[in-house]
Short mmCIF file of C-alpha atoms in Angstrom, two decimals:
data_model
loop_
_atom_site.label_atom_id
_atom_site.label_comp_id
_atom_site.label_asym_id
_atom_site.label_seq_id
_atom_site.Cartn_x
_atom_site.Cartn_y
_atom_site.Cartn_z
CA UNK A 1 0.00 0.00 0.00
CA UNK A 2 1.32 3.50 -0.85
CA UNK A 3 2.32 6.01 1.76
CA UNK A 4 0.16 9.00 2.59
CA UNK A 5 1.23 12.28 1.09
CA UNK A 6 1.25 15.66 2.76
CA UNK A 7 0.07 18.35 0.36
CA UNK A 8 1.69 21.76 0.86
CA UNK A 9 2.23 25.01 -0.96
CA UNK A 10 5.41 25.09 -3.01
CA UNK A 11 8.17 27.29 -1.55
CA UNK A 12 7.83 29.44 -4.69
CA UNK A 13 4.05 29.89 -4.28
CA UNK A 14 4.11 33.62 -3.53
CA UNK A 15 6.59 34.40 -6.31
CA UNK A 16 4.67 32.27 -8.81
CA UNK A 17 1.39 34.09 -8.29
CA UNK A 18 3.16 37.47 -8.22
CA UNK A 19 4.83 36.70 -11.57
CA UNK A 20 1.35 36.11 -12.98
CA UNK A 21 0.32 39.50 -11.55
CA UNK A 22 -2.25 37.96 -9.23
CA UNK A 23 -2.53 39.12 -5.63
CA UNK A 24 -3.18 36.74 -2.75
CA UNK A 25 -6.54 38.46 -2.21
CA UNK A 26 -7.51 37.92 -5.86
CA UNK A 27 -6.47 34.27 -5.76
CA UNK A 28 -8.39 33.73 -2.53
CA UNK A 29 -11.56 35.22 -4.04
CA UNK A 30 -11.16 33.24 -7.26
CA UNK A 31 -10.58 30.01 -5.31
CA UNK A 32 -13.45 30.72 -2.88
CA UNK A 33 -11.06 30.43 0.07
CA UNK A 34 -10.41 32.86 2.88
CA UNK A 35 -7.20 34.83 2.87
CA UNK A 36 -6.55 33.50 6.37
CA UNK A 37 -6.55 29.94 5.00
CA UNK A 38 -3.88 30.83 2.45
CA UNK A 39 -1.93 32.74 5.09
CA UNK A 40 -1.98 29.68 7.37
CA UNK A 41 -0.79 27.46 4.53
CA UNK A 42 2.03 29.90 3.71
CA UNK A 43 3.10 30.20 7.36
CA UNK A 44 2.65 26.80 9.00
CA UNK A 45 5.03 27.59 11.87
CA UNK A 46 2.62 30.30 13.06
CA UNK A 47 -0.10 27.67 13.46
CA UNK A 48 1.36 24.87 15.60
CA UNK A 49 -2.11 23.44 16.33
CA UNK A 50 -2.43 22.38 12.69
CA UNK A 51 -1.05 19.05 11.60
CA UNK A 52 0.31 20.62 8.41
CA UNK A 53 -0.59 20.34 4.80
CA UNK A 54 -3.96 20.78 3.18
CA UNK A 55 -6.73 18.68 1.77
CA UNK A 56 -6.59 17.75 -1.91
CA UNK A 57 -9.82 19.73 -2.45
CA UNK A 58 -8.14 22.92 -1.19
CA UNK A 59 -5.07 22.31 -3.34
CA UNK A 60 -7.22 21.90 -6.44
CA UNK A 61 -9.27 25.00 -5.61
CA UNK A 62 -6.03 26.99 -5.61
CA UNK A 63 -4.72 25.29 -8.75
CA UNK A 64 -7.97 25.75 -10.68
CA UNK A 65 -8.24 29.41 -9.68
CA UNK A 66 -4.63 30.07 -10.66
CA UNK A 67 -5.13 28.21 -13.95
CA UNK A 68 -8.12 30.38 -14.87
CA UNK A 69 -6.24 33.59 -14.11
CA UNK A 70 -2.90 32.53 -15.64
CA UNK A 71 -4.55 30.83 -18.63
CA UNK A 72 -2.79 27.50 -18.14
CA UNK A 73 -4.09 24.00 -17.47
CA UNK A 74 -5.12 23.06 -13.94
CA UNK A 75 -2.49 20.31 -13.94
CA UNK A 76 0.25 22.80 -14.82
CA UNK A 77 -1.01 25.19 -12.15
CA UNK A 78 -0.97 22.36 -9.59
CA UNK A 79 2.66 21.54 -10.45
CA UNK A 80 3.63 25.21 -10.06
CA UNK A 81 1.83 25.86 -6.76
CA UNK A 82 1.67 22.56 -4.87
CA UNK A 83 4.12 19.97 -3.61
CA UNK A 84 3.35 16.52 -2.25
CA UNK A 85 5.67 15.05 0.36
CA UNK A 86 5.82 11.58 1.87
CA UNK A 87 4.57 11.56 5.46
#
């Protein structure tokens, strides 16, 4: 059986969306997520009560929103914004 994966934002997340001229607020609105959710995902050390990572649904919300704004495929957006790590 395969190992569980932890889904996280890529270290280049902020730069990637900035290069596409999309603000965090715009991405949050487009993805139908709160800005505080994205902030928590970007700064996991500030939220020690969280176990880390995000649900696949949240990752795809971000990827799909970025894809629409950057005019790329959702799969490409996912690869740019998200990393999966072995637990």
